[in-house]
Amino acid sequence: MNHIPLPQAPALAHIEIPVYESDSNPYRYTQPWLSYPARHGFDFIAIQVSDELHEYPGGLRSNLAAFVQSWLFFGVLEEFLGVKQDHDEWIVTTEKGHRVIRTSQLCGKLDAWRARIKQLDGNQQLEVRAGIDQVLGHMDSMHATLSWTTANIVQTVQVGSGSYHSDLLPDELNLSLDVLHNTLSLARNVVFPDAHLPIPTYTNSRLVHDQLAKNGWCSSEVSRLNQECSVVSGYFSSRLSILGSPTIHSKCSHWQCEAWQVDQSNYRPKHVNTLCDCMFVGLPTERIAEIIRVSQIPCLRLDRRGTGLELVAIDQRTPIRFTAISHVWADGLGNHAANALPHCQVRLIQERVNMIANAGSTPLAPSDDQPFWMDTLCIPVGSGFEDERNTAIAEMATIYRRSGTVLVLNNELNSISVARSPWELSARITRTTWFRRLWTLHEAVLAEKTVFQLQDGSVDLSELQTVVQEWDDSSKFQDLLCRMIFLEACQPYSKLLLFKSKSLSTRVRDIWTAVQWRNTSYQEDETICFANMLGLDLSSILAVSRYESEAKIKRMKTFILLQKYFPQGSIFQGDYSDLTRPSTTALVGLEWAPQSFVFRTRKSAPEHPDTQLALADELGLHVSLVALIPDKGWDIFTQAEMNSTVVGDLHQAFFMMPLEWDYFYVVRWDMARGRWDLANSLRHKTFPALILQQDITLVTDEALDLGEAVGRKDGTSMTRMFDGDLIAEEAREEVLREMMMEARGETVEEDYTPERRSFSASTRAIIVAASVMDASPDTSNTTDSLQDKRPRAKGPNSNVAVEYQARIIQHVEVQKEMFSTYTRAACKQMERYNGSTHSINSCEKWSDRVRWCIQ
């Protein structure tokens, strides 16, 4: 672990990786690599397809650890570097007499390895790449086998990623293998850039997550780190010292930060230090309002005496540049009662604004104090100024764009020096509260330039990115490792810049990803931020008073109707519990929309970016997506729900499409995500449809066609498909023999155990209660006939355009799976697979030509 840099004044030293030694066998690695396990009595090929590991005796696990360290650590090192390694060169004895591994020399050895690779010709380099790719791939899969085998999980710990970890191997060993794999993968990608290997973000060890929690990290921040960063970067972050109270995040979940929420009833502005009791300074709200009424920007600076504030009015003709302040209200720089702050805070803000304007050189004279704009001081508060307040909020986009610089003030950065390394600054800045709030995202997106105030100066992360990215792949590996840590730690800022670079018309496609992990104390204000970021007119949103009944939902509907177009994939984000359920009929048609856009999506970014936009209007969101229609209607879902009554159980239903004999579909949903809302009246008047985000019906496995066809009793023919690489020749012959017996009507002995192939394709989906929007009274009567509810004359195969009204009932996952053998009818195979006495349900596919109005 010692090759990973430590932050300045780390909270924790490097984790010591013990040398695991066996009394019965020294396990000194010798080539060849793949046969090493068999030569020491381990059959890892068998282990990969069995649950044998859970029976491994606890008393022999130290022996297993010694073997794994020899093979997957020292063996992989030797195979990758291509030079025999002396184990003792990597081992030191601590003051307490413990033998531990040191990797301080790893980056230097990788530099020498790269130099040797450059001496090889093209074919030799390709041969080396193929060899190390094989070793790294096997290392990853074998380590995963040891760490993730389901039957072997004796003690489990759920971390932010929802992952579970085994205790078969020591955590320190698991971490060392993860770090080694990450480091070698980076080196491999640098030397062979044409075909990159993915660097995993998961870890097989609890240590990093446990130490992040110990250091006071928010659980949701750990989840974000696990999504965005490799183990190396996560390990570096776990060494950072605590910046705030270690208990502030005690109520946070893996999905959302609940800290730093503002309670207006007991909020008080703070002084620079707790011993200060200086007076508050500000300007009368009426004076600020006057400036706003004449369409000017009210900016401030300390007066010449330095005891009060003077007003600087800026309009389109004023060439004066000013600094806009971005801050988190929980830090104590807000004020609900007056446009004023303690004098100590205003003086400090002025000093910092001056330093930016003067590039940190000689302090400016009082007469040269630079003007600044700050919401606390420049947006009118109190009764009687609601119109001016709304005008000021509506002009925030103009204000932040007009400002030369947006200065970020965050208490967590007040103890950090600008002299820290770029990778430490990146890791510290992006984990602050500022990166968790929605208003601050909105301010950064609107800003021309954003800088972060530290203890002794300010930092522009964009400038740091430019410096670090100048280290090209020819740099030393130690520098490249630091570059990787910087870039991964900087991802929250990089995503912000990417969103900012989009045109106003296309930003809506990325809105879900942009606001992920953000939060706001007042959800009724989030649509203000969205509208500003998307370049919309705020007046109609602000016309809905935040104090109205259902103000949050009303503003959401106003925002949706203003924006008009949203990605079709919007309906698949989140869960049923996230959806809007308005109580007033005036808000009908909004149920598809989320209660809030600010929640954690299931993935760090959409698996399939949805570029197609759908129209949103008073009726709902109009989409064109593939759907599966179960022949048995609602019964299949209600029966699956009745099979288990425990909240949180995973329910599943099975389908096959006619003539698609090789595949079946599994629909899974968790009732803990939200109960079904399906009244009897709705059930009788609608039919269920399973709308897919991605058309996985078109996804098929690479297959081998066994001849023309096998004759059926009805004279038709059916082609069967097999994978030639995975089914042995004798197995294919046996399958073909039994298929011919079935075709002739002969009985095949019922000793068959169905197996599934490893092929699978999955997608998010929604179950909807659907009906024809222009249905006549005859098509909406109370009947269980599915045909009565979806008239075939206007169905999906008709030339008549029909739009189906659909209400979301449940968010689900749909997985397409493949049978490995085909000697039985599909329903017979499914009976065995599902443990059910019922035949498998069939479904009909409706193409994406079908229109759905999602309410």
PDB file of C-alpha atoms in Angstrom, residues 520-649:
ATOM      1  CA  THR A 520     -31.991  21.205  -0.435  1.00  0.00           C
ATOM      2  CA  SER A 521     -33.676  22.248   2.795  1.00  0.00           C
ATOM      3  CA  TYR A 522     -36.722  23.588   0.941  1.00  0.00           C
ATOM      4  CA  GLN A 523     -37.940  21.293  -1.821  1.00  0.00           C
ATOM      5  CA  GLU A 524     -40.355  23.913  -3.122  1.00  0.00           C
ATOM      6  CA  ASP A 525     -37.287  25.893  -4.255  1.00  0.00           C
ATOM      7  CA  GLU A 526     -35.662  23.165  -6.352  1.00  0.00           C
ATOM      8  CA  THR A 527     -37.648  24.031  -9.478  1.00  0.00           C
ATOM      9  CA  ILE A 528     -36.192  27.558  -9.273  1.00  0.00           C
ATOM     10  CA  CYS A 529     -32.723  26.074  -9.592  1.00  0.00           C
ATOM     11  CA  PHE A 530     -33.765  23.782 -12.442  1.00  0.00           C
ATOM     12  CA  ALA A 531     -35.456  26.565 -14.378  1.00  0.00           C
ATOM     13  CA  ASN A 532     -32.422  28.841 -14.093  1.00  0.00           C
ATOM     14  CA  MET A 533     -30.038  26.073 -15.173  1.00  0.00           C
ATOM     15  CA  LEU A 534     -32.262  25.286 -18.168  1.00  0.00           C
ATOM     16  CA  GLY A 535     -32.756  28.922 -19.169  1.00  0.00           C
ATOM     17  CA  LEU A 536     -36.492  29.072 -18.439  1.00  0.00           C
ATOM     18  CA  ASP A 537     -38.568  32.068 -17.398  1.00  0.00           C
ATOM     19  CA  LEU A 538     -39.024  31.882 -13.626  1.00  0.00           C
ATOM     20  CA  SER A 539     -42.011  34.200 -13.344  1.00  0.00           C
ATOM     21  CA  SER A 540     -44.720  31.526 -13.496  1.00  0.00           C
ATOM     22  CA  ILE A 541     -42.896  29.344 -10.957  1.00  0.00           C
ATOM     23  CA  LEU A 542     -42.392  32.240  -8.556  1.00  0.00           C
ATOM     24  CA  ALA A 543     -46.061  33.159  -9.000  1.00  0.00           C
ATOM     25  CA  VAL A 544     -46.808  30.071  -6.903  1.00  0.00           C
ATOM     26  CA  SER A 545     -46.126  31.218  -3.356  1.00  0.00           C
ATOM     27  CA  ARG A 546     -43.967  28.834  -1.356  1.00  0.00           C
ATOM     28  CA  TYR A 547     -46.595  29.109   1.397  1.00  0.00           C
ATOM     29  CA  GLU A 548     -49.460  27.769  -0.739  1.00  0.00           C
ATOM     30  CA  SER A 549     -50.931  24.335  -0.148  1.00  0.00           C
ATOM     31  CA  GLU A 550     -48.986  21.772  -2.198  1.00  0.00           C
ATOM     32  CA  ALA A 551     -46.639  24.555  -3.347  1.00  0.00           C
ATOM     33  CA  LYS A 552     -43.882  22.052  -4.089  1.00  0.00           C
ATOM     34  CA  ILE A 553     -46.085  19.996  -6.412  1.00  0.00           C
ATOM     35  CA  LYS A 554     -47.668  23.022  -8.057  1.00  0.00           C
ATOM     36  CA  ARG A 555     -44.254  24.488  -8.801  1.00  0.00           C
ATOM     37  CA  MET A 556     -43.137  21.122 -10.138  1.00  0.00           C
ATOM     38  CA  LYS A 557     -46.076  21.006 -12.543  1.00  0.00           C
ATOM     39  CA  THR A 558     -45.395  24.578 -13.651  1.00  0.00           C
ATOM     40  CA  PHE A 559     -41.753  23.710 -14.269  1.00  0.00           C
ATOM     41  CA  ILE A 560     -42.667  20.585 -16.251  1.00  0.00           C
ATOM     42  CA  LEU A 561     -45.110  22.480 -18.463  1.00  0.00           C
ATOM     43  CA  LEU A 562     -42.497  25.199 -19.001  1.00  0.00           C
ATOM     44  CA  GLN A 563     -39.764  22.761 -19.950  1.00  0.00           C
ATOM     45  CA  LYS A 564     -42.187  20.682 -22.090  1.00  0.00           C
ATOM     46  CA  TYR A 565     -39.685  18.003 -23.108  1.00  0.00           C
ATOM     47  CA  PHE A 566     -38.024  15.391 -20.893  1.00  0.00           C
ATOM     48  CA  PRO A 567     -36.050  12.217 -21.608  1.00  0.00           C
ATOM     49  CA  GLN A 568     -38.287   9.190 -22.033  1.00  0.00           C
ATOM     50  CA  GLY A 569     -36.125   7.492 -19.428  1.00  0.00           C
ATOM     51  CA  SER A 570     -37.416   9.886 -16.764  1.00  0.00           C
ATOM     52  CA  ILE A 571     -40.239   7.486 -15.954  1.00  0.00           C
ATOM     53  CA  PHE A 572     -37.757   4.754 -15.030  1.00  0.00           C
ATOM     54  CA  GLN A 573     -35.767   6.789 -12.518  1.00  0.00           C
ATOM     55  CA  GLY A 574     -36.277   6.038  -8.847  1.00  0.00           C
ATOM     56  CA  ASP A 575     -39.075   3.930  -7.416  1.00  0.00           C
ATOM     57  CA  TYR A 576     -42.821   4.141  -7.019  1.00  0.00           C
ATOM     58  CA  SER A 577     -42.331   5.796  -3.624  1.00  0.00           C
ATOM     59  CA  ASP A 578     -40.537   8.692  -5.379  1.00  0.00           C
ATOM     60  CA  LEU A 579     -43.503   9.586  -7.587  1.00  0.00           C
ATOM     61  CA  THR A 580     -45.787  12.567  -7.116  1.00  0.00           C
ATOM     62  CA  ARG A 581     -49.227  11.736  -5.715  1.00  0.00           C
ATOM     63  CA  PRO A 582     -51.115  15.047  -5.638  1.00  0.00           C
ATOM     64  CA  SER A 583     -54.299  15.273  -3.628  1.00  0.00           C
ATOM     65  CA  THR A 584     -56.030  17.801  -5.876  1.00  0.00           C
ATOM     66  CA  THR A 585     -57.676  17.033  -9.211  1.00  0.00           C
ATOM     67  CA  ALA A 586     -56.018  20.138 -10.673  1.00  0.00           C
ATOM     68  CA  LEU A 587     -52.718  18.270 -10.572  1.00  0.00           C
ATOM     69  CA  VAL A 588     -53.866  15.095 -12.342  1.00  0.00           C
ATOM     70  CA  GLY A 589     -51.435  14.075 -15.086  1.00  0.00           C
ATOM     71  CA  LEU A 590     -48.397  14.676 -12.915  1.00  0.00           C
ATOM     72  CA  GLU A 591     -48.178  11.266 -11.244  1.00  0.00           C
ATOM     73  CA  TRP A 592     -45.330  10.166 -13.554  1.00  0.00           C
ATOM     74  CA  ALA A 593     -43.093  12.965 -12.296  1.00  0.00           C
ATOM     75  CA  PRO A 594     -40.902  12.588  -9.220  1.00  0.00           C
ATOM     76  CA  GLN A 595     -41.815  14.351  -6.002  1.00  0.00           C
ATOM     77  CA  SER A 596     -38.302  15.717  -6.248  1.00  0.00           C
ATOM     78  CA  PHE A 597     -35.591  15.470  -8.866  1.00  0.00           C
ATOM     79  CA  VAL A 598     -33.079  15.525  -6.019  1.00  0.00           C
ATOM     80  CA  PHE A 599     -32.658  11.924  -5.007  1.00  0.00           C
ATOM     81  CA  ARG A 600     -30.192   9.186  -5.668  1.00  0.00           C
ATOM     82  CA  THR A 601     -30.698   7.407  -8.968  1.00  0.00           C
ATOM     83  CA  ARG A 602     -29.904   3.716  -9.024  1.00  0.00           C
ATOM     84  CA  LYS A 603     -26.790   4.173 -11.113  1.00  0.00           C
ATOM     85  CA  SER A 604     -24.073   6.778 -11.143  1.00  0.00           C
ATOM     86  CA  ALA A 605     -25.093   7.488 -14.732  1.00  0.00           C
ATOM     87  CA  PRO A 606     -27.727   5.967 -17.018  1.00  0.00           C
ATOM     88  CA  GLU A 607     -26.601   2.659 -18.507  1.00  0.00           C
ATOM     89  CA  HIS A 608     -28.141   3.722 -21.807  1.00  0.00           C
ATOM     90  CA  PRO A 609     -28.207   7.513 -22.174  1.00  0.00           C
ATOM     91  CA  ASP A 610     -31.708   8.425 -23.303  1.00  0.00           C
ATOM     92  CA  THR A 611     -31.410  11.008 -26.056  1.00  0.00           C
ATOM     93  CA  GLN A 612     -35.045  10.844 -27.158  1.00  0.00           C
ATOM     94  CA  LEU A 613     -37.176  13.535 -25.576  1.00  0.00           C
ATOM     95  CA  ALA A 614     -40.868  13.124 -24.825  1.00  0.00           C
ATOM     96  CA  LEU A 615     -43.554  15.801 -24.658  1.00  0.00           C
ATOM     97  CA  ALA A 616     -45.021  16.576 -21.239  1.00  0.00           C
ATOM     98  CA  ASP A 617     -48.391  18.305 -21.063  1.00  0.00           C
ATOM     99  CA  GLU A 618     -51.458  18.481 -18.847  1.00  0.00           C
ATOM    100  CA  LEU A 619     -52.361  14.876 -19.664  1.00  0.00           C
ATOM    101  CA  GLY A 620     -48.987  13.321 -18.872  1.00  0.00           C
ATOM    102  CA  LEU A 621     -45.702  12.330 -20.520  1.00  0.00           C
ATOM    103  CA  HIS A 622     -46.154  11.021 -24.070  1.00  0.00           C
ATOM    104  CA  VAL A 623     -43.651   8.267 -24.888  1.00  0.00           C
ATOM    105  CA  SER A 624     -43.103   5.612 -27.533  1.00  0.00           C
ATOM    106  CA  LEU A 625     -41.601   2.514 -25.953  1.00  0.00           C
ATOM    107  CA  VAL A 626     -41.683  -1.251 -26.338  1.00  0.00           C
ATOM    108  CA  ALA A 627     -44.071  -3.080 -24.031  1.00  0.00           C
ATOM    109  CA  LEU A 628     -44.888  -6.663 -23.075  1.00  0.00           C
ATOM    110  CA  ILE A 629     -48.565  -7.466 -22.516  1.00  0.00           C
ATOM    111  CA  PRO A 630     -49.233 -10.553 -20.309  1.00  0.00           C
ATOM    112  CA  ASP A 631     -52.008 -12.786 -21.620  1.00  0.00           C
ATOM    113  CA  LYS A 632     -53.363 -13.459 -18.116  1.00  0.00           C
ATOM    114  CA  GLY A 633     -53.776  -9.818 -17.213  1.00  0.00           C
ATOM    115  CA  TRP A 634     -53.348  -8.731 -13.615  1.00  0.00           C
ATOM    116  CA  ASP A 635     -53.580 -12.255 -12.193  1.00  0.00           C
ATOM    117  CA  ILE A 636     -49.933 -13.063 -12.824  1.00  0.00           C
ATOM    118  CA  PHE A 637     -48.763 -10.109 -10.728  1.00  0.00           C
ATOM    119  CA  THR A 638     -51.266 -10.445  -7.911  1.00  0.00           C
ATOM    120  CA  GLN A 639     -50.516 -14.162  -7.597  1.00  0.00           C
ATOM    121  CA  ALA A 640     -46.795 -13.437  -7.363  1.00  0.00           C
ATOM    122  CA  GLU A 641     -47.475 -10.870  -4.659  1.00  0.00           C
ATOM    123  CA  MET A 642     -49.625 -13.314  -2.684  1.00  0.00           C
ATOM    124  CA  ASN A 643     -46.854 -15.916  -2.659  1.00  0.00           C
ATOM    125  CA  SER A 644     -45.008 -13.879  -0.028  1.00  0.00           C
ATOM    126  CA  THR A 645     -46.396 -11.621   2.686  1.00  0.00           C
ATOM    127  CA  VAL A 646     -43.137 -10.391   4.206  1.00  0.00           C
ATOM    128  CA  VAL A 647     -42.448  -6.735   3.433  1.00  0.00           C
ATOM    129  CA  GLY A 648     -39.259  -6.447   1.459  1.00  0.00           C
ATOM    130  CA  ASP A 649     -39.535  -9.834  -0.214  1.00  0.00           C
TER     131      ASP A 649
END
